[in-house]
mmCIF file of C-alpha atoms in Angstrom:
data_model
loop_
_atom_site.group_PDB
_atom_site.id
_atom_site.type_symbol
_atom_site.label_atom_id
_atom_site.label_comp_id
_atom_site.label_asym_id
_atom_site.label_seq_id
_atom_site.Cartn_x
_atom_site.Cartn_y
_atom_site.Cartn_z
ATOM 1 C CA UNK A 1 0.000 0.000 0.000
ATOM 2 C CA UNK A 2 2.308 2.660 0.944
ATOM 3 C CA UNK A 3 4.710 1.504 -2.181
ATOM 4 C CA UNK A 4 1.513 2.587 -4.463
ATOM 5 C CA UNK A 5 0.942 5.600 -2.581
ATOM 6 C CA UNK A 6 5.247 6.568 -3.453
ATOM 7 C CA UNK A 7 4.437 5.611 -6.618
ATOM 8 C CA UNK A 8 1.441 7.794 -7.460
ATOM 9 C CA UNK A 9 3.095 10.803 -5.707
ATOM 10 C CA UNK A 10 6.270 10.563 -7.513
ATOM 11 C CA UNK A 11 4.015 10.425 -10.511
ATOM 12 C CA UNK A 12 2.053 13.625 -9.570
ATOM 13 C CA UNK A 13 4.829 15.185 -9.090
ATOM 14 C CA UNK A 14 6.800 14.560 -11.910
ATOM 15 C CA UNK A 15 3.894 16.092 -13.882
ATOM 16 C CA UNK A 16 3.662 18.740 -12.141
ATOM 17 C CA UNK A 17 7.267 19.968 -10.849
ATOM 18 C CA UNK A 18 8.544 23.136 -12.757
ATOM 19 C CA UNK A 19 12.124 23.136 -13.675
ATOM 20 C CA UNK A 20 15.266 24.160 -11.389
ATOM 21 C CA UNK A 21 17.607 27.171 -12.164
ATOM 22 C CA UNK A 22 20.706 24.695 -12.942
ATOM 23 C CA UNK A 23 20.750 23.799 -16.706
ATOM 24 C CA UNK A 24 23.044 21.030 -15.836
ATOM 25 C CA UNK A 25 20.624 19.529 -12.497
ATOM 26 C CA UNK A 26 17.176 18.415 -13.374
ATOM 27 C CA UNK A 27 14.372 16.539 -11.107
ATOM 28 C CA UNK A 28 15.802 17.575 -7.559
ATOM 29 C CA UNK A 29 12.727 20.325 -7.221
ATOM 30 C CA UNK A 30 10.679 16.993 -7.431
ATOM 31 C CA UNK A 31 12.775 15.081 -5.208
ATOM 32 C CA UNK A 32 12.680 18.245 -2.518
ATOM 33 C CA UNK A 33 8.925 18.295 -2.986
ATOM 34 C CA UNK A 34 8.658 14.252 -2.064
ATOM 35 C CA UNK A 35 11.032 14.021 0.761
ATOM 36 C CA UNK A 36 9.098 17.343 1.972
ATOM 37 C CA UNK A 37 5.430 15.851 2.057
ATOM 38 C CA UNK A 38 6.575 12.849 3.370
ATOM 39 C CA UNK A 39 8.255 14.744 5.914
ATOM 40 C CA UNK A 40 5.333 16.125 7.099
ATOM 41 C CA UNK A 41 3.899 12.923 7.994
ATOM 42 C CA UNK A 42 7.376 11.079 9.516
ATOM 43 C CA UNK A 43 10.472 12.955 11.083
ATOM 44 C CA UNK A 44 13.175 14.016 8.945
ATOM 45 C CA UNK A 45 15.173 14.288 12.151
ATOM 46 C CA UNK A 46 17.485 12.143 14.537
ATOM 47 C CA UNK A 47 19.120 12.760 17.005
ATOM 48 C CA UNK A 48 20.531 9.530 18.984
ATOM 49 C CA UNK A 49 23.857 9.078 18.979
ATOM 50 C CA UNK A 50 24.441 9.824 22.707
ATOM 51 C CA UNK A 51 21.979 6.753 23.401
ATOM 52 C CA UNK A 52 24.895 4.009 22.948
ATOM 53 C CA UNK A 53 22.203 1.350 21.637
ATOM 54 C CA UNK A 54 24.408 -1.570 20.071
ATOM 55 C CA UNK A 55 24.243 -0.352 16.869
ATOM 56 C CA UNK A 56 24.826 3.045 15.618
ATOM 57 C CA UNK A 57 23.526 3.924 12.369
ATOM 58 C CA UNK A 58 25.018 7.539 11.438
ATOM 59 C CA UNK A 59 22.977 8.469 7.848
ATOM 60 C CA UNK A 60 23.493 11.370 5.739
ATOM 61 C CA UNK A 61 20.495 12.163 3.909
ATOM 62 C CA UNK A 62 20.146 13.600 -0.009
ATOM 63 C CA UNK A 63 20.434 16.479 -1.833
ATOM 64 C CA UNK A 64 17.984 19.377 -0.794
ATOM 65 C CA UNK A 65 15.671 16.736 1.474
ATOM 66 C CA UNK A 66 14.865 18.303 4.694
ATOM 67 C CA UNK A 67 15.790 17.715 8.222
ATOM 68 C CA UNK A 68 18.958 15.609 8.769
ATOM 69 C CA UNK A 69 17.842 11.983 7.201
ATOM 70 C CA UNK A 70 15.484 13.347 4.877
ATOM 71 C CA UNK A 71 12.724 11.067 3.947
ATOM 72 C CA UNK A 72 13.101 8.722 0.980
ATOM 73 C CA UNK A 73 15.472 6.161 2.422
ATOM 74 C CA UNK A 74 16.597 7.039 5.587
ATOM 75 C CA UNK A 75 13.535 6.679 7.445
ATOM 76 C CA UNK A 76 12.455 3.788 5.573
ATOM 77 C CA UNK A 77 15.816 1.717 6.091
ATOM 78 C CA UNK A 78 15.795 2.348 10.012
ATOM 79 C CA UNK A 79 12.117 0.840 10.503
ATOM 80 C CA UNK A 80 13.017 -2.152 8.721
ATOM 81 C CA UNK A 81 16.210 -2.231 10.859
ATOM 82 C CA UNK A 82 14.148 -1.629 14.206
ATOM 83 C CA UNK A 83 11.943 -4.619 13.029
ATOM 84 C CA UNK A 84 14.185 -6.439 12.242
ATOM 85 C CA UNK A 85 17.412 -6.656 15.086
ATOM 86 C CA UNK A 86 14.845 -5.071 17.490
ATOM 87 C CA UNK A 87 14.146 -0.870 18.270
ATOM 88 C CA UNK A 88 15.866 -0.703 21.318
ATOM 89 C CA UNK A 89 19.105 -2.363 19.731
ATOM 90 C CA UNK A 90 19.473 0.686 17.387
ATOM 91 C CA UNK A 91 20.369 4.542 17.758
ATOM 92 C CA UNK A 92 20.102 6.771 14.749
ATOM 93 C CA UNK A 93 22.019 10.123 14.361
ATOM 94 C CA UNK A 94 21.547 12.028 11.224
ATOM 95 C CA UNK A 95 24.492 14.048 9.844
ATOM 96 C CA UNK A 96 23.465 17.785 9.660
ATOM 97 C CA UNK A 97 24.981 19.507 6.190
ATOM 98 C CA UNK A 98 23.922 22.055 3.687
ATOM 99 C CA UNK A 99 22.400 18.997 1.039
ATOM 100 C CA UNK A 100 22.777 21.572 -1.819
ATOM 101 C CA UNK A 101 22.583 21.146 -5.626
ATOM 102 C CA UNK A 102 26.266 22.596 -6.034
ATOM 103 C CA UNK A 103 27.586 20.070 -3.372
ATOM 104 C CA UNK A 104 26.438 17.339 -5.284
ATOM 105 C CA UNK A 105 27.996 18.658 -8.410
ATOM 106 C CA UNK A 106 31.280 18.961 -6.532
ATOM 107 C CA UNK A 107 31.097 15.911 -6.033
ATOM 108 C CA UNK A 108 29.656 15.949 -1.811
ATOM 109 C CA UNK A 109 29.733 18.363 1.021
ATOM 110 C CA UNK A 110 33.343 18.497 2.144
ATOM 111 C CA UNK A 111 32.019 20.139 5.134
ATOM 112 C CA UNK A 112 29.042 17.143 5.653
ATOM 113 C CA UNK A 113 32.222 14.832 5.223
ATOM 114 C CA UNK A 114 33.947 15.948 8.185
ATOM 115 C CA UNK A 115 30.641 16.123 10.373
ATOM 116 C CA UNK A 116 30.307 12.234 9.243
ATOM 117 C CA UNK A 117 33.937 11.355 10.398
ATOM 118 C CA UNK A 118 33.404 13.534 13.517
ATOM 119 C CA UNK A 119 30.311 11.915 14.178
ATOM 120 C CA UNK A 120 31.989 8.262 14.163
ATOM 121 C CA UNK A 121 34.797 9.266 16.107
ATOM 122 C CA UNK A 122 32.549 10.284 19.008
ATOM 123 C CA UNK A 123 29.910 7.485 18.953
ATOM 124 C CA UNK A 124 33.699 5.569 19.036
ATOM 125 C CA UNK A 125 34.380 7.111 22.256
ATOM 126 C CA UNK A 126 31.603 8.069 23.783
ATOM 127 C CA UNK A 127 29.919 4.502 23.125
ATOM 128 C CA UNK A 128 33.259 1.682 23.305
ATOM 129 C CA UNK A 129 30.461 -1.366 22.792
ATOM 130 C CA UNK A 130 28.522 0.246 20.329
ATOM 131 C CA UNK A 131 28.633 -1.350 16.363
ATOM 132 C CA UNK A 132 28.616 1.658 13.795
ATOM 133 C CA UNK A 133 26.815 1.627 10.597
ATOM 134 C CA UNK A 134 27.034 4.355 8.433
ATOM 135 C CA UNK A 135 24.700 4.862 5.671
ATOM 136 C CA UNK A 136 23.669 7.697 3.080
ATOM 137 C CA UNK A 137 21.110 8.084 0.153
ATOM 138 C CA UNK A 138 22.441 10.416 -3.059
ATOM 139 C CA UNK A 139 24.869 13.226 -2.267
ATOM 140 C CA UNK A 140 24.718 11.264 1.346
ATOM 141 C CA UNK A 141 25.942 8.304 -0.302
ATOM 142 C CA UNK A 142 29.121 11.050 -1.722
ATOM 143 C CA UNK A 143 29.168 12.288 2.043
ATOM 144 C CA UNK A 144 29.919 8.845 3.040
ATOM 145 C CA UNK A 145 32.834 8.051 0.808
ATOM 146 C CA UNK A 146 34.197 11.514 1.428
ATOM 147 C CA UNK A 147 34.026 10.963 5.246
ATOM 148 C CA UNK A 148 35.027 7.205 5.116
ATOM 149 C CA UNK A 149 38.624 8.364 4.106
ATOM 150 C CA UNK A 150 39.079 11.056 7.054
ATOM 151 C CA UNK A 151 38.009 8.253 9.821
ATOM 152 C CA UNK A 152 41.376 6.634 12.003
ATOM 153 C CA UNK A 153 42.219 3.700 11.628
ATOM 154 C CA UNK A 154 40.816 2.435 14.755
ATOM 155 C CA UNK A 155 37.730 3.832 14.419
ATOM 156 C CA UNK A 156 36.926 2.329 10.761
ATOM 157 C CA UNK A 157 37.557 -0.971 12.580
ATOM 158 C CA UNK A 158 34.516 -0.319 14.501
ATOM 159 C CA UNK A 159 32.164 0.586 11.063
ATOM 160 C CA UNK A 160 30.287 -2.905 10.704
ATOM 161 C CA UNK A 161 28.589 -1.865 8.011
ATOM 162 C CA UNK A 162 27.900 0.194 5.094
ATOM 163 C CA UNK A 163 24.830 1.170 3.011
ATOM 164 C CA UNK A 164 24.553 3.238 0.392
ATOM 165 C CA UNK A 165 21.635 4.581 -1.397
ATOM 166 C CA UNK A 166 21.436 5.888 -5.177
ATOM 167 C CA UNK A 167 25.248 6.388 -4.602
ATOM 168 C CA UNK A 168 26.679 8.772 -7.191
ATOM 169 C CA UNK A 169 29.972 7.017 -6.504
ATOM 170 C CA UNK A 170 29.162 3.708 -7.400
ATOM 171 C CA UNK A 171 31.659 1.287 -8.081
ATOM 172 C CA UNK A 172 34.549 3.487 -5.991
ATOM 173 C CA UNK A 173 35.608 1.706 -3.331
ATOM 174 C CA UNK A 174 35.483 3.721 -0.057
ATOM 175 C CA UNK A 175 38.964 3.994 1.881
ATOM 176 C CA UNK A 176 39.863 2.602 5.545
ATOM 177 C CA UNK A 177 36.263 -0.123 5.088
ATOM 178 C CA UNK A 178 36.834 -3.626 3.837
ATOM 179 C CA UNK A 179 34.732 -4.016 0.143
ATOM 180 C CA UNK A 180 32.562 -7.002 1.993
ATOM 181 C CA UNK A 181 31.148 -5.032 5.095
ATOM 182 C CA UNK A 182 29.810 -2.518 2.295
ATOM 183 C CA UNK A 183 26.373 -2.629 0.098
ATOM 184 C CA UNK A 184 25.366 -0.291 -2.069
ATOM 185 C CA UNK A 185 22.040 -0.295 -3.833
ATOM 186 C CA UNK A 186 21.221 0.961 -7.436
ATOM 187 C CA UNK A 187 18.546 0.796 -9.723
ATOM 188 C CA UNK A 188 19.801 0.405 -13.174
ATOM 189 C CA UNK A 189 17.324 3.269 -14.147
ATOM 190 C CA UNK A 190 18.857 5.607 -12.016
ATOM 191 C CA UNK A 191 21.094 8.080 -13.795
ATOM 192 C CA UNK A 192 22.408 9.687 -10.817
ATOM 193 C CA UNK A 193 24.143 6.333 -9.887
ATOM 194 C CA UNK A 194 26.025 6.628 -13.698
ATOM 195 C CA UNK A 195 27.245 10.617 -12.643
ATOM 196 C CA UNK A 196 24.228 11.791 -14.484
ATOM 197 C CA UNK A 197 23.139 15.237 -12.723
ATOM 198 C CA UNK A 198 19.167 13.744 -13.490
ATOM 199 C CA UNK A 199 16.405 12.731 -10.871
ATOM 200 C CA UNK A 200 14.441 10.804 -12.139
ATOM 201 C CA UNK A 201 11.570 8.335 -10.449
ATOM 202 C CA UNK A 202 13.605 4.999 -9.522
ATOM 203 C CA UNK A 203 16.029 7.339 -7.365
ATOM 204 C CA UNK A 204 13.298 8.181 -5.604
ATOM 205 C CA UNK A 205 12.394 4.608 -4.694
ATOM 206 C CA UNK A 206 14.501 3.659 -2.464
ATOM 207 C CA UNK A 207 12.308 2.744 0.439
ATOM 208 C CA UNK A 208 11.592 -0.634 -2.059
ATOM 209 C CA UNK A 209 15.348 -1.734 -0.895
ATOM 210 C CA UNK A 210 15.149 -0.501 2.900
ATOM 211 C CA UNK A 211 14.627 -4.230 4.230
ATOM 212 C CA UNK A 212 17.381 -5.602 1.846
ATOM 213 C CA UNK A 213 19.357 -2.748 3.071
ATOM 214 C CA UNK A 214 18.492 -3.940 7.005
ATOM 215 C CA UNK A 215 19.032 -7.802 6.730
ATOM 216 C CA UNK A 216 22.605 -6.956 5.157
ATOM 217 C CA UNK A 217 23.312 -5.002 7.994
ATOM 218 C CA UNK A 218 21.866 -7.776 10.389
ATOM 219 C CA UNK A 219 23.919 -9.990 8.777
ATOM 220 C CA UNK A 220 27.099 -8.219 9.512
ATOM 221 C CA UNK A 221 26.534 -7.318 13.594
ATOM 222 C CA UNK A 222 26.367 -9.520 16.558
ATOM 223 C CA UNK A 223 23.497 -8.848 19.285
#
């Protein structure tokens, strides 16, 4: 049910959205307008990392969604993770960044990057048992590679997994994380995942993979 309901707003909105600014950017006023009304019904907002559950996911949400997980995939991915490994067995701390057009086109946030890294360096110390998961969804996804690579040593030895949404990077391994602890999902439809600058409706639709997203990660922590 709510995949039809995705599908008929993406839909409506794709008819409807009028064209950004940027000649080289197209479809990210729909994907702002979709992550927005869905946002308005689910928070685009988390704030957890101090709560040293056993697994800490730390997500970095798309380009120009709201809040700091946005709404397309974040959200979607951590309720199939709460069902399946259990609520209370998972913390969720968004990474707060300016998720803007020209940071996408550069290629990610610099400035999200190092609020990823500093993010996993704290839920290292301030939580020694906890299991960190780190996760984004489009320029998120860039956020995450970016930030992988300025993360010690030691504290990449605590990321147990990886997930990456409609990752603009595909196929680039990320630095300091072993290849096997990382998934990364991609429609084939999605030109954003082929470093096309275009939105169009499968990159929105990546709630469909949130519980194939969640039973990787299951598969790679202990509990």
């Amino acid at each position: 049910m709510k995949s039809s309901m995705l599908a008929f707003a993406i839909s409506g909105l794709l008819a409807t959205a009028v064209p950004i600014n940027d000649s080289k950017a197209r479809g990210f006023d729909t994907m702002s307008s979709l992550s927005t009304e869905i946002a308005n019904q689910e928070s685009d907002t988390e704030n957890h990392l101090g709560d040293c559950a056993p697994l800490t996911v730390i997500f970095a949400r798309g380009t120009v969604e709201s809040g700091n997980v946005g709404a397309l995939a974040g959200p979607p991915f951590f309720k199939a993770l709460d069902a399946m490994v259990g609520a209370n067995n998972v913390a969720v701390q968004g990474v707060d960044y300016g998720a803007t057009i020209d940071g996408y086109l550069e290629g990610g946030d610099p400035a999200g990057a190092a609020t990823l890294a500093s993010l996993a360096e704290q839920a290292a110390s301030q939580c020694p048992k906890t299991q960190i998961i780190l996760s984004g969804y489009s320029q998120g996804a860039q956020v995450v590679h970016l930030g992988a690579a300025q993360i010690p040593a030691l504290v990449a030895s605590r990321v147990t997994a990886v997930v990456l949404f409609g990752d603009p990077e595909k196929g680039q391994r990320l630095q300091n994380i072993s290849a096997d602890n990382v998934s990364t999902f991609c429609f084939v439809s999605d030109l954003i995942c082929y470093g096309k600058p275009i939105v169009l409706p499968s990159h929105l639709s990546y709630s469909l993979d949130a519980y194939a997203a969640a039973a990787f990660v299951k598969s790679k922590v202990t509990l």
